[in-house]
PDB file of C-alpha atoms in Angstrom:
ATOM      1  CA  MET A   1     -15.144 -40.884 -11.344  1.00 49.00           C
ATOM      2  CA  THR A   2     -17.064 -39.429  -8.377  1.00 63.00           C
ATOM      3  CA  ALA A   3     -17.513 -35.696  -7.845  1.00 58.00           C
ATOM      4  CA  LEU A   4     -15.517 -35.923  -4.604  1.00 56.00           C
ATOM      5  CA  LEU A   5     -12.553 -37.507  -6.345  1.00 61.00           C
ATOM      6  CA  GLU A   6     -12.737 -34.952  -9.128  1.00 63.00           C
ATOM      7  CA  ASN A   7     -12.633 -32.124  -6.584  1.00 74.00           C
ATOM      8  CA  GLU A   8      -9.614 -33.647  -4.843  1.00 77.00           C
ATOM      9  CA  ILE A   9      -7.779 -33.986  -8.148  1.00 81.00           C
ATOM     10  CA  LEU A  10      -8.565 -30.362  -9.005  1.00 82.00           C
ATOM     11  CA  LEU A  11      -7.235 -29.249  -5.621  1.00 83.00           C
ATOM     12  CA  LEU A  12      -3.996 -31.170  -6.166  1.00 86.00           C
ATOM     13  CA  ILE A  13      -3.618 -29.626  -9.612  1.00 86.00           C
ATOM     14  CA  GLY A  14      -4.209 -26.182  -8.131  1.00 84.00           C
ATOM     15  CA  ILE A  15      -1.595 -26.737  -5.421  1.00 88.00           C
ATOM     16  CA  ALA A  16       0.943 -28.023  -7.925  1.00 89.00           C
ATOM     17  CA  ALA A  17       0.233 -25.100 -10.266  1.00 88.00           C
ATOM     18  CA  LEU A  18       0.781 -22.597  -7.443  1.00 85.00           C
ATOM     19  CA  ALA A  19       4.096 -24.198  -6.455  1.00 89.00           C
ATOM     20  CA  TRP A  20       5.308 -24.554 -10.047  1.00 90.00           C
ATOM     21  CA  GLY A  21       4.201 -21.036 -10.976  1.00 86.00           C
ATOM     22  CA  GLY A  22       6.045 -19.582  -7.984  1.00 86.00           C
ATOM     23  CA  TYR A  23       9.179 -21.455  -8.975  1.00 87.00           C
ATOM     24  CA  LYS A  24       9.013 -20.397 -12.629  1.00 86.00           C
ATOM     25  CA  LEU A  25       8.421 -16.763 -11.637  1.00 82.00           C
ATOM     26  CA  LYS A  26      11.474 -17.003  -9.339  1.00 83.00           C
ATOM     27  CA  ALA A  27       9.383 -16.163  -6.287  1.00 84.00           C
ATOM     28  CA  LEU A  28      10.224 -19.616  -4.890  1.00 88.00           C
ATOM     29  CA  ALA A  29      13.429 -21.590  -4.764  1.00 90.00           C
ATOM     30  CA  ALA A  30      13.156 -25.294  -5.644  1.00 91.00           C
ATOM     31  CA  SER A  31      12.888 -26.220  -1.966  1.00 93.00           C
ATOM     32  CA  GLY A  32      10.316 -23.448  -1.526  1.00 91.00           C
ATOM     33  CA  ALA A  33       8.164 -24.956  -4.264  1.00 91.00           C
ATOM     34  CA  VAL A  34       8.244 -28.310  -2.460  1.00 93.00           C
ATOM     35  CA  GLY A  35       7.327 -26.586   0.795  1.00 94.00           C
ATOM     36  CA  THR A  36       4.461 -24.745  -0.897  1.00 93.00           C
ATOM     37  CA  PHE A  37       3.069 -28.023  -2.235  1.00 93.00           C
ATOM     38  CA  LEU A  38       3.173 -29.623   1.236  1.00 94.00           C
ATOM     39  CA  VAL A  39       1.615 -26.594   2.918  1.00 95.00           C
ATOM     40  CA  GLY A  40      -1.090 -26.507   0.254  1.00 93.00           C
ATOM     41  CA  ILE A  41      -2.052 -30.138   0.848  1.00 94.00           C
ATOM     42  CA  PHE A  42      -2.557 -29.631   4.593  1.00 95.00           C
ATOM     43  CA  ILE A  43      -4.532 -26.439   4.038  1.00 95.00           C
ATOM     44  CA  ALA A  44      -6.732 -28.156   1.448  1.00 92.00           C
ATOM     45  CA  LEU A  45      -7.485 -30.951   3.914  1.00 91.00           C
ATOM     46  CA  GLY A  46      -9.059 -28.545   6.362  1.00 93.00           C
ATOM     47  CA  PHE A  47     -10.356 -25.682   4.250  1.00 94.00           C
ATOM     48  CA  LYS A  48     -10.638 -26.968   0.665  1.00 90.00           C
ATOM     49  CA  GLY A  49     -10.513 -24.515  -2.210  1.00 88.00           C
ATOM     50  CA  TYR A  50     -11.248 -21.367  -0.206  1.00 93.00           C
ATOM     51  CA  GLY A  51      -8.265 -22.072   2.024  1.00 94.00           C
ATOM     52  CA  LEU A  52      -6.015 -22.430  -1.001  1.00 91.00           C
ATOM     53  CA  LEU A  53      -7.373 -19.238  -2.547  1.00 92.00           C
ATOM     54  CA  LEU A  54      -6.641 -17.348   0.651  1.00 95.00           C
ATOM     55  CA  ILE A  55      -3.055 -18.595   0.987  1.00 92.00           C
ATOM     56  CA  GLY A  56      -2.684 -18.023  -2.750  1.00 90.00           C
ATOM     57  CA  LEU A  57      -3.798 -14.413  -2.307  1.00 93.00           C
ATOM     58  CA  PHE A  58      -1.087 -13.948   0.319  1.00 94.00           C
ATOM     59  CA  PHE A  59       1.509 -15.555  -1.920  1.00 89.00           C
ATOM     60  CA  VAL A  60       0.638 -13.505  -5.012  1.00 89.00           C
ATOM     61  CA  THR A  61       0.383 -10.123  -3.272  1.00 93.00           C
ATOM     62  CA  SER A  62       3.474 -10.633  -1.115  1.00 88.00           C
ATOM     63  CA  SER A  63       5.472 -11.721  -4.166  1.00 85.00           C
ATOM     64  CA  PHE A  64       4.299  -8.624  -6.027  1.00 87.00           C
ATOM     65  CA  TRP A  65       5.355  -6.249  -3.256  1.00 85.00           C
ATOM     66  CA  SER A  66       8.621  -8.134  -2.832  1.00 83.00           C
ATOM     67  CA  LYS A  67       9.519  -7.439  -6.453  1.00 79.00           C
ATOM     68  CA  TYR A  68       8.015  -3.941  -6.597  1.00 77.00           C
ATOM     69  CA  ASN A  69      10.654  -1.200  -6.956  1.00 71.00           C
ATOM     70  CA  ARG A  70      13.383  -3.772  -6.353  1.00 70.00           C
ATOM     71  CA  LYS A  71      16.233  -1.369  -7.140  1.00 69.00           C
ATOM     72  CA  GLN A  72      15.313   0.875  -4.210  1.00 66.00           C
ATOM     73  CA  LYS A  73      15.392  -2.157  -1.910  1.00 61.00           C
ATOM     74  CA  GLU A  74      18.821  -3.466  -2.951  1.00 65.00           C
ATOM     75  CA  SER A  75      20.667  -1.934  -0.003  1.00 62.00           C
ATOM     76  CA  ILE A  76      18.048  -3.317   2.385  1.00 67.00           C
ATOM     77  CA  ARG A  77      18.196  -6.830   0.908  1.00 65.00           C
ATOM     78  CA  ASP A  78      21.944  -6.782   1.500  1.00 62.00           C
ATOM     79  CA  MET A  79      21.148  -6.608   5.227  1.00 68.00           C
ATOM     80  CA  HIS A  80      18.820  -9.595   5.201  1.00 69.00           C
ATOM     81  CA  GLU A  81      19.859 -13.206   5.622  1.00 64.00           C
ATOM     82  CA  LYS A  82      17.851 -14.388   2.605  1.00 65.00           C
ATOM     83  CA  GLY A  83      16.752 -12.961  -0.727  1.00 63.00           C
ATOM     84  CA  SER A  84      13.317 -12.558  -2.299  1.00 65.00           C
ATOM     85  CA  GLN A  85      13.219 -16.179  -3.515  1.00 76.00           C
ATOM     86  CA  ARG A  86      11.583 -18.063  -0.651  1.00 85.00           C
ATOM     87  CA  ASP A  87      13.204 -21.337   0.381  1.00 88.00           C
ATOM     88  CA  ILE A  88      11.396 -24.138   2.219  1.00 91.00           C
ATOM     89  CA  MET A  89      12.114 -22.646   5.648  1.00 91.00           C
ATOM     90  CA  GLN A  90      10.646 -19.295   4.645  1.00 91.00           C
ATOM     91  CA  VAL A  91       7.568 -21.060   3.259  1.00 92.00           C
ATOM     92  CA  PHE A  92       7.129 -22.995   6.504  1.00 94.00           C
ATOM     93  CA  ALA A  93       7.737 -19.812   8.526  1.00 93.00           C
ATOM     94  CA  ASN A  94       4.731 -18.168   6.869  1.00 93.00           C
ATOM     95  CA  GLY A  95       2.652 -21.204   5.900  1.00 94.00           C
ATOM     96  CA  GLY A  96       3.507 -23.696   8.633  1.00 95.00           C
ATOM     97  CA  VAL A  97       0.908 -22.451  11.118  1.00 97.00           C
ATOM     98  CA  PRO A  98      -1.914 -22.270   8.518  1.00 97.00           C
ATOM     99  CA  ALA A  99      -0.955 -25.800   7.440  1.00 96.00           C
ATOM    100  CA  LEU A 100      -1.027 -27.046  11.039  1.00 97.00           C
ATOM    101  CA  ILE A 101      -4.428 -25.442  11.581  1.00 97.00           C
ATOM    102  CA  GLY A 102      -5.680 -27.007   8.341  1.00 96.00           C
ATOM    103  CA  LEU A 103      -4.614 -30.457   9.526  1.00 96.00           C
ATOM    104  CA  SER A 104      -6.171 -29.830  12.953  1.00 96.00           C
ATOM    105  CA  ALA A 105      -9.457 -28.775  11.319  1.00 96.00           C
ATOM    106  CA  TYR A 106      -9.452 -31.982   9.276  1.00 95.00           C
ATOM    107  CA  VAL A 107      -8.799 -34.268  12.258  1.00 96.00           C
ATOM    108  CA  PHE A 108     -10.863 -32.345  14.847  1.00 95.00           C
ATOM    109  CA  PRO A 109     -13.535 -30.376  12.915  1.00 95.00           C
ATOM    110  CA  ALA A 110     -14.633 -27.193  14.691  1.00 95.00           C
ATOM    111  CA  GLU A 111     -15.667 -23.706  13.634  1.00 94.00           C
ATOM    112  CA  PHE A 112     -12.962 -21.913  15.618  1.00 95.00           C
ATOM    113  CA  TRP A 113     -10.209 -23.306  13.379  1.00 97.00           C
ATOM    114  CA  ILE A 114     -11.469 -21.005  10.613  1.00 97.00           C
ATOM    115  CA  TYR A 115     -10.754 -17.945  12.742  1.00 98.00           C
ATOM    116  CA  GLY A 116      -7.259 -19.102  13.600  1.00 97.00           C
ATOM    117  CA  PHE A 117      -6.557 -19.980   9.974  1.00 98.00           C
ATOM    118  CA  ILE A 118      -7.632 -16.584   8.661  1.00 98.00           C
ATOM    119  CA  ALA A 119      -5.718 -14.797  11.406  1.00 98.00           C
ATOM    120  CA  SER A 120      -2.552 -16.748  10.616  1.00 97.00           C
ATOM    121  CA  ILE A 121      -2.605 -15.628   6.992  1.00 97.00           C
ATOM    122  CA  ALA A 122      -3.636 -12.090   7.959  1.00 98.00           C
ATOM    123  CA  VAL A 123      -0.532 -11.861  10.173  1.00 97.00           C
ATOM    124  CA  ALA A 124       1.738 -13.165   7.417  1.00 96.00           C
ATOM    125  CA  ASN A 125       0.254 -10.759   4.877  1.00 96.00           C
ATOM    126  CA  SER A 126       0.315  -7.840   7.286  1.00 96.00           C
ATOM    127  CA  ASP A 127       3.962  -8.406   8.178  1.00 94.00           C
ATOM    128  CA  THR A 128       5.062  -8.898   4.564  1.00 92.00           C
ATOM    129  CA  TRP A 129       3.261  -5.800   3.331  1.00 94.00           C
ATOM    130  CA  ALA A 130       4.669  -3.778   6.255  1.00 92.00           C
ATOM    131  CA  SER A 131       8.224  -4.875   5.436  1.00 89.00           C
ATOM    132  CA  GLU A 132       8.071  -4.576   1.658  1.00 89.00           C
ATOM    133  CA  ILE A 133       6.017  -1.382   1.389  1.00 89.00           C
ATOM    134  CA  GLY A 134       7.454   0.216   4.522  1.00 86.00           C
ATOM    135  CA  SER A 135      10.965  -0.106   3.106  1.00 83.00           C
ATOM    136  CA  LEU A 136       9.915   2.357   0.381  1.00 85.00           C
ATOM    137  CA  SER A 137       9.235   5.097   2.929  1.00 81.00           C
ATOM    138  CA  LYS A 138      11.186   8.306   2.369  1.00 80.00           C
ATOM    139  CA  LYS A 139      11.539   8.707   6.131  1.00 85.00           C
ATOM    140  CA  ARG A 140      13.848   6.565   8.265  1.00 83.00           C
ATOM    141  CA  PRO A 141      12.009   4.018  10.438  1.00 83.00           C
ATOM    142  CA  PHE A 142      11.857   4.310  14.221  1.00 80.00           C
ATOM    143  CA  SER A 143      13.264   1.583  16.484  1.00 79.00           C
ATOM    144  CA  ILE A 144      10.805   0.667  19.252  1.00 78.00           C
ATOM    145  CA  VAL A 145      13.703  -0.484  21.470  1.00 75.00           C
ATOM    146  CA  GLN A 146      16.425   2.062  20.760  1.00 73.00           C
ATOM    147  CA  MET A 147      13.795   4.841  20.617  1.00 75.00           C
ATOM    148  CA  LYS A 148      15.510   6.521  17.691  1.00 76.00           C
ATOM    149  CA  THR A 149      15.530   6.445  13.913  1.00 80.00           C
ATOM    150  CA  VAL A 150      17.529   3.615  12.345  1.00 78.00           C
ATOM    151  CA  GLU A 151      18.541   2.348   8.923  1.00 76.00           C
ATOM    152  CA  PRO A 152      15.689   1.102   6.688  1.00 74.00           C
ATOM    153  CA  GLY A 153      15.349  -2.668   6.922  1.00 71.00           C
ATOM    154  CA  THR A 154      16.391  -2.871  10.575  1.00 74.00           C
ATOM    155  CA  SER A 155      14.427  -5.516  12.481  1.00 76.00           C
ATOM    156  CA  GLY A 156      12.156  -4.077  15.157  1.00 77.00           C
ATOM    157  CA  ALA A 157      11.676  -0.712  13.447  1.00 80.00           C
ATOM    158  CA  ILE A 158       8.396   0.827  12.299  1.00 87.00           C
ATOM    159  CA  SER A 159       7.298   3.617   9.974  1.00 88.00           C
ATOM    160  CA  LEU A 160       3.985   5.284   9.244  1.00 90.00           C
ATOM    161  CA  LEU A 161       3.922   3.872   5.708  1.00 91.00           C
ATOM    162  CA  GLY A 162       4.757   0.395   6.978  1.00 91.00           C
ATOM    163  CA  THR A 163       2.059   0.572   9.653  1.00 93.00           C
ATOM    164  CA  LEU A 164      -0.583   1.617   7.129  1.00 95.00           C
ATOM    165  CA  ALA A 165       0.561  -1.212   4.861  1.00 95.00           C
ATOM    166  CA  ALA A 166       0.252  -3.661   7.770  1.00 96.00           C
ATOM    167  CA  VAL A 167      -3.370  -2.635   8.310  1.00 97.00           C
ATOM    168  CA  ALA A 168      -4.139  -2.873   4.591  1.00 97.00           C
ATOM    169  CA  GLY A 169      -2.511  -6.304   4.256  1.00 97.00           C
ATOM    170  CA  SER A 170      -4.450  -7.733   7.190  1.00 97.00           C
ATOM    171  CA  ALA A 171      -7.694  -6.101   6.079  1.00 97.00           C
ATOM    172  CA  LEU A 172      -7.433  -7.597   2.589  1.00 98.00           C
ATOM    173  CA  ILE A 173      -7.221 -11.158   3.924  1.00 98.00           C
ATOM    174  CA  SER A 174     -10.016 -10.609   6.457  1.00 97.00           C
ATOM    175  CA  LEU A 175     -12.312  -8.938   3.935  1.00 97.00           C
ATOM    176  CA  VAL A 176     -11.884 -11.651   1.312  1.00 97.00           C
ATOM    177  CA  SER A 177     -12.595 -14.258   3.994  1.00 97.00           C
ATOM    178  CA  TYR A 178     -15.923 -12.537   4.672  1.00 97.00           C
ATOM    179  CA  PHE A 179     -17.050 -13.540   1.185  1.00 96.00           C
ATOM    180  CA  PHE A 180     -15.681 -17.092   1.509  1.00 95.00           C
ATOM    181  CA  TRP A 181     -17.132 -18.285   4.815  1.00 95.00           C
ATOM    182  CA  SER A 182     -20.620 -17.652   6.174  1.00 93.00           C
ATOM    183  CA  GLU A 183     -19.210 -17.852   9.718  1.00 93.00           C
ATOM    184  CA  ILE A 184     -17.308 -14.605   9.151  1.00 96.00           C
ATOM    185  CA  THR A 185     -19.463 -11.590  10.047  1.00 96.00           C
ATOM    186  CA  ILE A 186     -18.566  -7.920   9.665  1.00 97.00           C
ATOM    187  CA  THR A 187     -17.648  -7.760  13.352  1.00 96.00           C
ATOM    188  CA  ILE A 188     -15.401 -10.813  13.085  1.00 97.00           C
ATOM    189  CA  THR A 189     -13.847  -9.355   9.929  1.00 97.00           C
ATOM    190  CA  LEU A 190     -12.837  -6.262  11.883  1.00 97.00           C
ATOM    191  CA  LEU A 191     -11.545  -8.386  14.761  1.00 97.00           C
ATOM    192  CA  LEU A 192      -9.498 -10.583  12.422  1.00 98.00           C
ATOM    193  CA  THR A 193      -8.012  -7.478  10.837  1.00 98.00           C
ATOM    194  CA  ALA A 194      -7.003  -6.274  14.297  1.00 97.00           C
ATOM    195  CA  PHE A 195      -5.538  -9.669  15.219  1.00 98.00           C
ATOM    196  CA  GLY A 196      -3.533  -9.687  11.988  1.00 97.00           C
ATOM    197  CA  VAL A 197      -2.048  -6.270  12.769  1.00 97.00           C
ATOM    198  CA  MET A 198      -1.410  -7.380  16.352  1.00 97.00           C
ATOM    199  CA  GLY A 199       0.590 -10.324  15.033  1.00 96.00           C
ATOM    200  CA  CYS A 200       2.617  -7.960  12.876  1.00 95.00           C
ATOM    201  CA  PHE A 201       3.513  -5.879  15.931  1.00 93.00           C
ATOM    202  CA  ILE A 202       4.387  -9.032  17.871  1.00 95.00           C
ATOM    203  CA  ASP A 203       6.781  -9.784  15.015  1.00 94.00           C
ATOM    204  CA  THR A 204       8.241  -6.284  15.362  1.00 91.00           C
ATOM    205  CA  ILE A 205       8.734  -6.665  19.117  1.00 91.00           C
ATOM    206  CA  LEU A 206      10.414 -10.065  18.718  1.00 93.00           C
ATOM    207  CA  GLY A 207      12.566  -8.666  15.928  1.00 89.00           C
ATOM    208  CA  ALA A 208      13.673  -5.813  18.160  1.00 87.00           C
ATOM    209  CA  THR A 209      14.455  -7.956  21.196  1.00 89.00           C
ATOM    210  CA  VAL A 210      15.329 -11.615  20.587  1.00 91.00           C
ATOM    211  CA  GLN A 211      16.098 -11.820  16.861  1.00 91.00           C
ATOM    212  CA  SER A 212      19.795 -12.070  16.101  1.00 89.00           C
ATOM    213  CA  ALA A 213      21.632  -9.140  14.537  1.00 86.00           C
ATOM    214  CA  TYR A 214      25.273  -8.987  13.508  1.00 87.00           C
ATOM    215  CA  ARG A 215      27.844  -6.274  12.851  1.00 87.00           C
ATOM    216  CA  CYS A 216      30.019  -6.510   9.754  1.00 85.00           C
ATOM    217  CA  LYS A 217      33.661  -6.046  10.724  1.00 85.00           C
ATOM    218  CA  VAL A 218      34.488  -4.668   7.265  1.00 85.00           C
ATOM    219  CA  CYS A 219      31.753  -2.134   6.420  1.00 85.00           C
ATOM    220  CA  GLY A 220      30.289  -1.703   9.901  1.00 80.00           C
ATOM    221  CA  LYS A 221      26.715  -2.334   8.761  1.00 82.00           C
ATOM    222  CA  GLN A 222      24.273  -4.153  11.071  1.00 81.00           C
ATOM    223  CA  VAL A 223      22.920  -7.178   9.192  1.00 81.00           C
ATOM    224  CA  GLU A 224      21.093 -10.479   9.719  1.00 82.00           C
ATOM    225  CA  LYS A 225      23.883 -12.477   8.074  1.00 81.00           C
ATOM    226  CA  LYS A 226      26.635 -14.438   9.809  1.00 85.00           C
ATOM    227  CA  VAL A 227      28.940 -13.613   6.898  1.00 85.00           C
ATOM    228  CA  HIS A 228      29.117 -10.202   5.211  1.00 83.00           C
ATOM    229  CA  CYS A 229      31.737  -8.678   2.916  1.00 84.00           C
ATOM    230  CA  GLN A 230      33.131 -12.234   2.770  1.00 84.00           C
ATOM    231  CA  GLN A 231      34.030 -12.059   6.469  1.00 85.00           C
ATOM    232  CA  PRO A 232      32.387 -13.528   9.612  1.00 87.00           C
ATOM    233  CA  THR A 233      30.198 -10.999  11.412  1.00 88.00           C
ATOM    234  CA  GLN A 234      29.919 -10.324  15.145  1.00 88.00           C
ATOM    235  CA  LEU A 235      26.700 -10.970  17.106  1.00 88.00           C
ATOM    236  CA  VAL A 236      25.540  -7.692  18.645  1.00 85.00           C
ATOM    237  CA  LYS A 237      21.911  -8.460  19.580  1.00 86.00           C
ATOM    238  CA  GLY A 238      19.539 -11.333  20.254  1.00 84.00           C
ATOM    239  CA  ASN A 239      20.040 -15.086  20.158  1.00 86.00           C
ATOM    240  CA  PRO A 240      22.018 -16.772  17.346  1.00 88.00           C
ATOM    241  CA  TRP A 241      19.272 -19.375  16.704  1.00 90.00           C
ATOM    242  CA  VAL A 242      16.497 -16.776  16.430  1.00 91.00           C
ATOM    243  CA  ASN A 243      16.487 -15.625  12.819  1.00 90.00           C
ATOM    244  CA  ASN A 244      13.706 -13.989  10.819  1.00 90.00           C
ATOM    245  CA  ASP A 245      12.039 -17.345  10.076  1.00 92.00           C
ATOM    246  CA  VAL A 246      11.785 -18.151  13.798  1.00 94.00           C
ATOM    247  CA  VAL A 247      10.340 -14.713  14.501  1.00 94.00           C
ATOM    248  CA  ASN A 248       7.780 -15.060  11.699  1.00 95.00           C
ATOM    249  CA  ILE A 249       6.433 -18.450  12.737  1.00 96.00           C
ATOM    250  CA  SER A 250       6.405 -17.409  16.420  1.00 96.00           C
ATOM    251  CA  SER A 251       4.395 -14.239  15.815  1.00 97.00           C
ATOM    252  CA  ILE A 252       1.920 -16.049  13.557  1.00 97.00           C
ATOM    253  CA  LEU A 253       1.465 -18.859  16.086  1.00 97.00           C
ATOM    254  CA  ILE A 254       0.987 -16.484  19.040  1.00 97.00           C
ATOM    255  CA  ALA A 255      -1.569 -14.315  17.209  1.00 97.00           C
ATOM    256  CA  SER A 256      -3.454 -17.359  15.893  1.00 97.00           C
ATOM    257  CA  VAL A 257      -3.716 -18.957  19.332  1.00 97.00           C
ATOM    258  CA  ILE A 258      -4.961 -15.679  20.835  1.00 97.00           C
ATOM    259  CA  THR A 259      -7.542 -15.381  18.048  1.00 97.00           C
ATOM    260  CA  ILE A 260      -8.832 -18.911  18.604  1.00 97.00           C
ATOM    261  CA  LEU A 261      -9.048 -18.474  22.386  1.00 96.00           C
ATOM    262  CA  ILE A 262     -10.991 -15.237  22.076  1.00 95.00           C
ATOM    263  CA  LEU A 263     -13.375 -16.282  19.271  1.00 94.00           C
ATOM    264  CA  MET A 264     -13.950 -19.950  20.032  1.00 86.00           C
TER     265      MET A 264
END
């Protein structure tokens, strides 16, 4: 058995272990585990083991913060369309762009794909940390559209704690990448951190403007669900087809393209 084949087998085992582990730990639904395996294969094609370690770092840390202090987040999760177990669409929303960049790097090798890949994961990590940690803030978040404080968990709202978490989440991915790839200098690390945070704010803007939001006719709460309190909800904002998954993949794609254009 050649060394190349051995490495490929090890990568496949690593991808399968990540998907299976996520499923067993209830961080992934069954479809989410399948999606994770597919995303992992495309990332491995372009960026080998370091790419998998980076997406794995996002997965592990985001899963941790998703489960951290879960009781305090129960009222917020009731507003969201989906729970903490990621399905295949949620996996593709966060990992689809990195997977596409991995495939592109495999077919058309070029250094600039590395920057876009790192930025894509930095955005996903930044946004997840901002949402999960920011929801623990003792102060109500501020809506960038309504220009007033709103209920925690409302799309398009920011808080100081969430913003600091966004910076930390992006910085973690960028800093680890510095030790993985020789192409990543200190200056590029700082730029990638900034691009990751920028993507998080793009997500916030899209969430505040075009993402769908509904009003429950029973309890009056604004939610992301089309059914709440066992009754159909009423669309009060955004477009019906633009849910959180669409916003996530859009913000990651936009930030990644900007990163590649600037750093290529």
